[in-house]
PDB file of C-alpha atoms in Angstrom:
ATOM      1  CA  UNK A   1      28.302  38.162 -12.709  1.00  0.00           C
ATOM      2  CA  UNK A   2      26.981  34.601 -12.464  1.00  0.00           C
ATOM      3  CA  UNK A   3      23.621  33.915 -14.062  1.00  0.00           C
ATOM      4  CA  UNK A   4      21.430  32.067 -11.522  1.00  0.00           C
ATOM      5  CA  UNK A   5      20.390  28.543 -12.353  1.00  0.00           C
ATOM      6  CA  UNK A   6      16.610  27.942 -12.534  1.00  0.00           C
ATOM      7  CA  UNK A   7      16.629  26.457  -9.026  1.00  0.00           C
ATOM      8  CA  UNK A   8      14.477  27.346  -6.042  1.00  0.00           C
ATOM      9  CA  UNK A   9      16.395  26.495  -2.871  1.00  0.00           C
ATOM     10  CA  UNK A  10      13.889  25.542  -0.154  1.00  0.00           C
ATOM     11  CA  UNK A  11      14.952  25.394   3.494  1.00  0.00           C
ATOM     12  CA  UNK A  12      12.475  24.231   6.168  1.00  0.00           C
ATOM     13  CA  UNK A  13      13.263  25.611   9.599  1.00  0.00           C
ATOM     14  CA  UNK A  14      12.059  25.553  13.186  1.00  0.00           C
ATOM     15  CA  UNK A  15      14.011  27.475  15.827  1.00  0.00           C
ATOM     16  CA  UNK A  16      17.156  27.311  13.695  1.00  0.00           C
ATOM     17  CA  UNK A  17      18.373  30.928  14.012  1.00  0.00           C
ATOM     18  CA  UNK A  18      22.020  29.987  14.658  1.00  0.00           C
ATOM     19  CA  UNK A  19      22.126  27.424  11.858  1.00  0.00           C
ATOM     20  CA  UNK A  20      20.283  29.691   9.420  1.00  0.00           C
ATOM     21  CA  UNK A  21      22.668  32.549  10.055  1.00  0.00           C
ATOM     22  CA  UNK A  22      25.683  30.432   9.117  1.00  0.00           C
ATOM     23  CA  UNK A  23      23.897  28.631   6.283  1.00  0.00           C
ATOM     24  CA  UNK A  24      22.802  31.854   4.577  1.00  0.00           C
ATOM     25  CA  UNK A  25      26.228  33.398   4.994  1.00  0.00           C
ATOM     26  CA  UNK A  26      27.965  30.458   3.340  1.00  0.00           C
ATOM     27  CA  UNK A  27      25.553  29.608   0.521  1.00  0.00           C
ATOM     28  CA  UNK A  28      26.150  31.214  -2.880  1.00  0.00           C
ATOM     29  CA  UNK A  29      22.985  33.242  -3.331  1.00  0.00           C
ATOM     30  CA  UNK A  30      23.841  34.165  -6.918  1.00  0.00           C
ATOM     31  CA  UNK A  31      23.810  30.471  -7.864  1.00  0.00           C
ATOM     32  CA  UNK A  32      20.045  30.127  -7.278  1.00  0.00           C
ATOM     33  CA  UNK A  33      17.022  31.789  -8.817  1.00  0.00           C
ATOM     34  CA  UNK A  34      15.573  32.215  -5.320  1.00  0.00           C
ATOM     35  CA  UNK A  35      15.912  31.033  -1.733  1.00  0.00           C
ATOM     36  CA  UNK A  36      12.767  30.213   0.239  1.00  0.00           C
ATOM     37  CA  UNK A  37      12.703  29.755   4.022  1.00  0.00           C
ATOM     38  CA  UNK A  38       9.625  27.952   5.310  1.00  0.00           C
ATOM     39  CA  UNK A  39       9.131  28.368   9.051  1.00  0.00           C
ATOM     40  CA  UNK A  40       7.163  25.932  11.175  1.00  0.00           C
ATOM     41  CA  UNK A  41       6.437  28.476  13.920  1.00  0.00           C
ATOM     42  CA  UNK A  42       9.850  29.376  15.348  1.00  0.00           C
ATOM     43  CA  UNK A  43      10.052  31.105  18.719  1.00  0.00           C
ATOM     44  CA  UNK A  44      13.495  32.548  17.981  1.00  0.00           C
ATOM     45  CA  UNK A  45      14.465  35.205  15.437  1.00  0.00           C
ATOM     46  CA  UNK A  46      14.695  32.861  12.442  1.00  0.00           C
ATOM     47  CA  UNK A  47      12.427  35.132  10.384  1.00  0.00           C
ATOM     48  CA  UNK A  48      14.910  38.023  10.639  1.00  0.00           C
ATOM     49  CA  UNK A  49      17.434  36.257   8.427  1.00  0.00           C
ATOM     50  CA  UNK A  50      15.087  36.200   5.441  1.00  0.00           C
ATOM     51  CA  UNK A  51      15.211  39.982   5.062  1.00  0.00           C
ATOM     52  CA  UNK A  52      18.883  40.185   5.974  1.00  0.00           C
ATOM     53  CA  UNK A  53      19.898  37.748   3.238  1.00  0.00           C
ATOM     54  CA  UNK A  54      17.175  38.634   0.707  1.00  0.00           C
ATOM     55  CA  UNK A  55      15.417  35.276   0.966  1.00  0.00           C
ATOM     56  CA  UNK A  56      11.677  34.732   0.658  1.00  0.00           C
ATOM     57  CA  UNK A  57       9.951  33.833   3.908  1.00  0.00           C
ATOM     58  CA  UNK A  58       6.722  31.965   4.524  1.00  0.00           C
ATOM     59  CA  UNK A  59       5.075  30.167   7.408  1.00  0.00           C
ATOM     60  CA  UNK A  60       3.564  26.719   7.302  1.00  0.00           C
ATOM     61  CA  UNK A  61       0.350  26.071   9.259  1.00  0.00           C
ATOM     62  CA  UNK A  62       1.959  23.154  11.116  1.00  0.00           C
ATOM     63  CA  UNK A  63       5.510  22.487  12.279  1.00  0.00           C
ATOM     64  CA  UNK A  64       5.945  19.397  10.121  1.00  0.00           C
ATOM     65  CA  UNK A  65       8.767  19.185   7.611  1.00  0.00           C
ATOM     66  CA  UNK A  66       6.660  17.537   4.900  1.00  0.00           C
ATOM     67  CA  UNK A  67       4.101  20.353   5.086  1.00  0.00           C
ATOM     68  CA  UNK A  68       6.783  23.037   5.215  1.00  0.00           C
ATOM     69  CA  UNK A  69       8.600  21.717   2.156  1.00  0.00           C
ATOM     70  CA  UNK A  70       5.370  21.366   0.175  1.00  0.00           C
ATOM     71  CA  UNK A  71       4.514  24.950   1.111  1.00  0.00           C
ATOM     72  CA  UNK A  72       7.886  26.109  -0.187  1.00  0.00           C
ATOM     73  CA  UNK A  73       7.409  24.171  -3.420  1.00  0.00           C
ATOM     74  CA  UNK A  74       4.038  25.835  -4.043  1.00  0.00           C
ATOM     75  CA  UNK A  75       5.693  29.256  -3.862  1.00  0.00           C
ATOM     76  CA  UNK A  76       8.734  28.257  -5.922  1.00  0.00           C
ATOM     77  CA  UNK A  77       9.273  29.635  -9.422  1.00  0.00           C
ATOM     78  CA  UNK A  78      12.325  27.608 -10.428  1.00  0.00           C
ATOM     79  CA  UNK A  79      12.367  24.777 -12.924  1.00  0.00           C
ATOM     80  CA  UNK A  80      14.155  22.749 -10.239  1.00  0.00           C
ATOM     81  CA  UNK A  81      13.645  22.516  -6.483  1.00  0.00           C
ATOM     82  CA  UNK A  82      16.538  21.919  -4.115  1.00  0.00           C
ATOM     83  CA  UNK A  83      15.563  20.955  -0.570  1.00  0.00           C
ATOM     84  CA  UNK A  84      18.289  21.380   2.049  1.00  0.00           C
ATOM     85  CA  UNK A  85      18.222  21.315   5.839  1.00  0.00           C
ATOM     86  CA  UNK A  86      19.510  24.375   7.652  1.00  0.00           C
ATOM     87  CA  UNK A  87      22.270  22.418   9.416  1.00  0.00           C
ATOM     88  CA  UNK A  88      24.033  21.186   6.249  1.00  0.00           C
ATOM     89  CA  UNK A  89      26.860  22.954   4.417  1.00  0.00           C
ATOM     90  CA  UNK A  90      27.902  22.493   0.763  1.00  0.00           C
ATOM     91  CA  UNK A  91      31.264  20.760   0.346  1.00  0.00           C
ATOM     92  CA  UNK A  92      33.721  20.766  -2.532  1.00  0.00           C
ATOM     93  CA  UNK A  93      32.186  20.189  -5.994  1.00  0.00           C
ATOM     94  CA  UNK A  94      28.646  20.867  -4.707  1.00  0.00           C
ATOM     95  CA  UNK A  95      27.916  23.691  -7.131  1.00  0.00           C
ATOM     96  CA  UNK A  96      29.638  21.952 -10.020  1.00  0.00           C
ATOM     97  CA  UNK A  97      27.613  18.778  -9.448  1.00  0.00           C
ATOM     98  CA  UNK A  98      24.305  20.673  -9.244  1.00  0.00           C
ATOM     99  CA  UNK A  99      25.145  22.637 -12.384  1.00  0.00           C
ATOM    100  CA  UNK A 100      25.923  19.450 -14.304  1.00  0.00           C
ATOM    101  CA  UNK A 101      22.736  17.764 -13.085  1.00  0.00           C
ATOM    102  CA  UNK A 102      20.589  20.669 -14.269  1.00  0.00           C
ATOM    103  CA  UNK A 103      22.398  20.872 -17.623  1.00  0.00           C
ATOM    104  CA  UNK A 104      21.847  17.143 -18.114  1.00  0.00           C
ATOM    105  CA  UNK A 105      18.175  17.533 -17.173  1.00  0.00           C
ATOM    106  CA  UNK A 106      18.409  14.978 -14.359  1.00  0.00           C
ATOM    107  CA  UNK A 107      14.978  14.204 -12.908  1.00  0.00           C
ATOM    108  CA  UNK A 108      15.989  13.678  -9.310  1.00  0.00           C
ATOM    109  CA  UNK A 109      19.252  13.527  -7.352  1.00  0.00           C
ATOM    110  CA  UNK A 110      20.814  13.886  -3.920  1.00  0.00           C
ATOM    111  CA  UNK A 111      24.249  13.981  -2.278  1.00  0.00           C
ATOM    112  CA  UNK A 112      26.676  11.958  -0.224  1.00  0.00           C
ATOM    113  CA  UNK A 113      27.241  12.939   3.405  1.00  0.00           C
ATOM    114  CA  UNK A 114      30.106  13.831   5.666  1.00  0.00           C
ATOM    115  CA  UNK A 115      29.685  14.627   9.353  1.00  0.00           C
ATOM    116  CA  UNK A 116      31.463  17.361  11.292  1.00  0.00           C
ATOM    117  CA  UNK A 117      32.459  14.745  13.865  1.00  0.00           C
ATOM    118  CA  UNK A 118      35.141  12.046  13.624  1.00  0.00           C
ATOM    119  CA  UNK A 119      33.394   9.181  15.411  1.00  0.00           C
ATOM    120  CA  UNK A 120      34.042   5.928  13.552  1.00  0.00           C
ATOM    121  CA  UNK A 121      30.355   4.979  13.372  1.00  0.00           C
ATOM    122  CA  UNK A 122      29.481   8.293  11.727  1.00  0.00           C
ATOM    123  CA  UNK A 123      32.226   7.660   9.172  1.00  0.00           C
ATOM    124  CA  UNK A 124      30.676   4.261   8.414  1.00  0.00           C
ATOM    125  CA  UNK A 125      27.246   5.846   8.092  1.00  0.00           C
ATOM    126  CA  UNK A 126      28.640   8.525   5.764  1.00  0.00           C
ATOM    127  CA  UNK A 127      30.365   5.890   3.611  1.00  0.00           C
ATOM    128  CA  UNK A 128      27.091   4.148   2.773  1.00  0.00           C
ATOM    129  CA  UNK A 129      25.433   7.383   1.626  1.00  0.00           C
ATOM    130  CA  UNK A 130      27.298   7.018  -1.679  1.00  0.00           C
ATOM    131  CA  UNK A 131      24.873   4.254  -2.655  1.00  0.00           C
ATOM    132  CA  UNK A 132      21.441   4.779  -4.188  1.00  0.00           C
ATOM    133  CA  UNK A 133      19.664   2.027  -2.234  1.00  0.00           C
ATOM    134  CA  UNK A 134      16.643   3.318  -0.309  1.00  0.00           C
ATOM    135  CA  UNK A 135      17.888   2.302   3.172  1.00  0.00           C
ATOM    136  CA  UNK A 136      20.836   4.710   2.679  1.00  0.00           C
ATOM    137  CA  UNK A 137      18.866   7.736   1.462  1.00  0.00           C
ATOM    138  CA  UNK A 138      17.449  10.289   3.890  1.00  0.00           C
ATOM    139  CA  UNK A 139      16.504  13.960   3.964  1.00  0.00           C
ATOM    140  CA  UNK A 140      19.811  15.305   5.256  1.00  0.00           C
ATOM    141  CA  UNK A 141      21.313  14.263   1.890  1.00  0.00           C
ATOM    142  CA  UNK A 142      19.236  16.972   0.234  1.00  0.00           C
ATOM    143  CA  UNK A 143      16.967  16.546  -2.766  1.00  0.00           C
ATOM    144  CA  UNK A 144      17.284  18.132  -6.216  1.00  0.00           C
ATOM    145  CA  UNK A 145      14.167  17.465  -8.270  1.00  0.00           C
ATOM    146  CA  UNK A 146      12.345  18.919 -11.255  1.00  0.00           C
ATOM    147  CA  UNK A 147       9.446  21.032 -10.042  1.00  0.00           C
ATOM    148  CA  UNK A 148       7.087  19.512 -12.585  1.00  0.00           C
ATOM    149  CA  UNK A 149       7.926  16.064 -11.240  1.00  0.00           C
ATOM    150  CA  UNK A 150       7.678  17.124  -7.602  1.00  0.00           C
ATOM    151  CA  UNK A 151       4.289  18.764  -8.156  1.00  0.00           C
ATOM    152  CA  UNK A 152       2.977  15.378  -9.273  1.00  0.00           C
ATOM    153  CA  UNK A 153       4.319  13.448  -6.260  1.00  0.00           C
ATOM    154  CA  UNK A 154       4.947  15.913  -3.381  1.00  0.00           C
ATOM    155  CA  UNK A 155       5.765  14.927   0.189  1.00  0.00           C
ATOM    156  CA  UNK A 156       3.051  13.047   2.020  1.00  0.00           C
ATOM    157  CA  UNK A 157       1.794  15.605   4.546  1.00  0.00           C
ATOM    158  CA  UNK A 158       0.606  12.836   6.857  1.00  0.00           C
ATOM    159  CA  UNK A 159       4.244  11.821   7.364  1.00  0.00           C
ATOM    160  CA  UNK A 160       5.716  13.229  10.580  1.00  0.00           C
ATOM    161  CA  UNK A 161       8.986  11.320  10.060  1.00  0.00           C
ATOM    162  CA  UNK A 162      10.695   9.700   7.047  1.00  0.00           C
ATOM    163  CA  UNK A 163       8.769  11.807   4.541  1.00  0.00           C
ATOM    164  CA  UNK A 164      11.867  11.711   2.334  1.00  0.00           C
ATOM    165  CA  UNK A 165      11.925   7.914   2.291  1.00  0.00           C
ATOM    166  CA  UNK A 166       8.257   7.778   1.398  1.00  0.00           C
ATOM    167  CA  UNK A 167       8.717  10.158  -1.552  1.00  0.00           C
ATOM    168  CA  UNK A 168      11.752   8.297  -2.898  1.00  0.00           C
ATOM    169  CA  UNK A 169       9.894   5.004  -2.557  1.00  0.00           C
ATOM    170  CA  UNK A 170       6.994   6.331  -4.642  1.00  0.00           C
ATOM    171  CA  UNK A 171       9.393   7.736  -7.231  1.00  0.00           C
ATOM    172  CA  UNK A 172      11.169   4.394  -7.476  1.00  0.00           C
ATOM    173  CA  UNK A 173       7.834   2.619  -7.894  1.00  0.00           C
ATOM    174  CA  UNK A 174       7.215   4.936 -10.848  1.00  0.00           C
ATOM    175  CA  UNK A 175      10.627   3.904 -12.287  1.00  0.00           C
ATOM    176  CA  UNK A 176      12.209   7.268 -11.434  1.00  0.00           C
ATOM    177  CA  UNK A 177      15.586   6.817  -9.769  1.00  0.00           C
ATOM    178  CA  UNK A 178      17.243   9.307  -7.463  1.00  0.00           C
ATOM    179  CA  UNK A 179      20.786   9.704  -8.757  1.00  0.00           C
ATOM    180  CA  UNK A 180      23.733  10.194  -6.431  1.00  0.00           C
ATOM    181  CA  UNK A 181      25.681  13.332  -7.313  1.00  0.00           C
ATOM    182  CA  UNK A 182      29.469  13.398  -7.140  1.00  0.00           C
ATOM    183  CA  UNK A 183      29.524  15.835  -4.225  1.00  0.00           C
ATOM    184  CA  UNK A 184      28.944  15.849  -0.482  1.00  0.00           C
ATOM    185  CA  UNK A 185      27.087  17.819   2.141  1.00  0.00           C
ATOM    186  CA  UNK A 186      28.670  18.445   5.520  1.00  0.00           C
ATOM    187  CA  UNK A 187      26.066  17.573   8.143  1.00  0.00           C
ATOM    188  CA  UNK A 188      25.942  18.684  11.745  1.00  0.00           C
ATOM    189  CA  UNK A 189      26.367  15.834  14.233  1.00  0.00           C
ATOM    190  CA  UNK A 190      24.718  17.864  17.003  1.00  0.00           C
ATOM    191  CA  UNK A 191      21.998  15.265  17.695  1.00  0.00           C
ATOM    192  CA  UNK A 192      24.650  12.536  18.029  1.00  0.00           C
ATOM    193  CA  UNK A 193      26.739  14.704  20.337  1.00  0.00           C
ATOM    194  CA  UNK A 194      23.734  15.605  22.475  1.00  0.00           C
ATOM    195  CA  UNK A 195      22.189  12.152  22.799  1.00  0.00           C
ATOM    196  CA  UNK A 196      25.151   9.864  22.082  1.00  0.00           C
ATOM    197  CA  UNK A 197      26.272   8.370  18.782  1.00  0.00           C
ATOM    198  CA  UNK A 198      25.292   4.766  19.576  1.00  0.00           C
ATOM    199  CA  UNK A 199      21.960   5.769  21.083  1.00  0.00           C
ATOM    200  CA  UNK A 200      20.995   7.950  18.110  1.00  0.00           C
ATOM    201  CA  UNK A 201      21.923   5.235  15.634  1.00  0.00           C
ATOM    202  CA  UNK A 202      19.839   2.724  17.568  1.00  0.00           C
ATOM    203  CA  UNK A 203      16.866   5.121  17.539  1.00  0.00           C
ATOM    204  CA  UNK A 204      17.185   5.870  13.826  1.00  0.00           C
ATOM    205  CA  UNK A 205      17.519   2.216  12.848  1.00  0.00           C
ATOM    206  CA  UNK A 206      14.635   1.199  15.106  1.00  0.00           C
ATOM    207  CA  UNK A 207      12.342   3.846  13.629  1.00  0.00           C
ATOM    208  CA  UNK A 208      13.343   2.837  10.104  1.00  0.00           C
ATOM    209  CA  UNK A 209      12.756  -0.892  10.716  1.00  0.00           C
ATOM    210  CA  UNK A 210       9.354  -0.179  12.273  1.00  0.00           C
ATOM    211  CA  UNK A 211       8.499   2.083   9.329  1.00  0.00           C
ATOM    212  CA  UNK A 212       9.361  -0.679   6.848  1.00  0.00           C
ATOM    213  CA  UNK A 213       7.286  -3.041   8.979  1.00  0.00           C
ATOM    214  CA  UNK A 214       4.205  -0.885   8.468  1.00  0.00           C
ATOM    215  CA  UNK A 215       3.880   0.862  11.839  1.00  0.00           C
ATOM    216  CA  UNK A 216       1.703   3.980  11.627  1.00  0.00           C
ATOM    217  CA  UNK A 217       3.736   7.138  11.088  1.00  0.00           C
ATOM    218  CA  UNK A 218       2.173   9.061  13.979  1.00  0.00           C
ATOM    219  CA  UNK A 219       3.180   6.211  16.277  1.00  0.00           C
ATOM    220  CA  UNK A 220       6.739   6.406  14.962  1.00  0.00           C
ATOM    221  CA  UNK A 221       6.846  10.132  15.730  1.00  0.00           C
ATOM    222  CA  UNK A 222       5.571   9.531  19.248  1.00  0.00           C
ATOM    223  CA  UNK A 223       8.135   6.791  19.797  1.00  0.00           C
ATOM    224  CA  UNK A 224      10.944   8.924  18.403  1.00  0.00           C
ATOM    225  CA  UNK A 225      10.098  11.837  20.674  1.00  0.00           C
ATOM    226  CA  UNK A 226       9.761   9.552  23.677  1.00  0.00           C
ATOM    227  CA  UNK A 227      13.116   7.860  23.060  1.00  0.00           C
ATOM    228  CA  UNK A 228      14.874  11.222  22.797  1.00  0.00           C
ATOM    229  CA  UNK A 229      13.554  12.176  26.224  1.00  0.00           C
TER     230      UNK A 229
END
């Protein structure tokens, strides 16, 4: 029987019943010390999967990913935290790469991406996720980080979008790099399929450029929501 690594897997969710069902079926529960689902107020049966798959369940006061992930971190008991979105799936070498990172006492790391869609632009996007430069690092690449380190920085709860970028930027300013692990996550392309690949890329790049230009985060969230409609 595999001895769990000292990792708390934290999964923020909001009306993700279908994704959670598949995610919790496919993940190796024995690999982690614990799995924590943090709900932002789902109207579906997301909460049911916590009991079914023996995961801890908690609710955040606000449906905001930064708040949900911080809530999960407060409840976590592992030496490491691993933040993953419900619509990602571990690919080949995922567990090996995480195991090596923990054994080497890596401070912070994330993964490359692949999409479950063959559009050429998504392939280009996925290619650049192998680099550690900030413009190519986002939340769907996951985040493995020492709990002691995370407790000092945390996600900025005022951030309604790009909370992952903001955290990595503060870590980098403190001379803490986020290493790229030699493994990938398979990411759902559902938003690209629903809204169009070119349109979604335009929206993402626009929001990112405005963020780097200093536009208030609540305004970015409003713009993002408006553009999707």
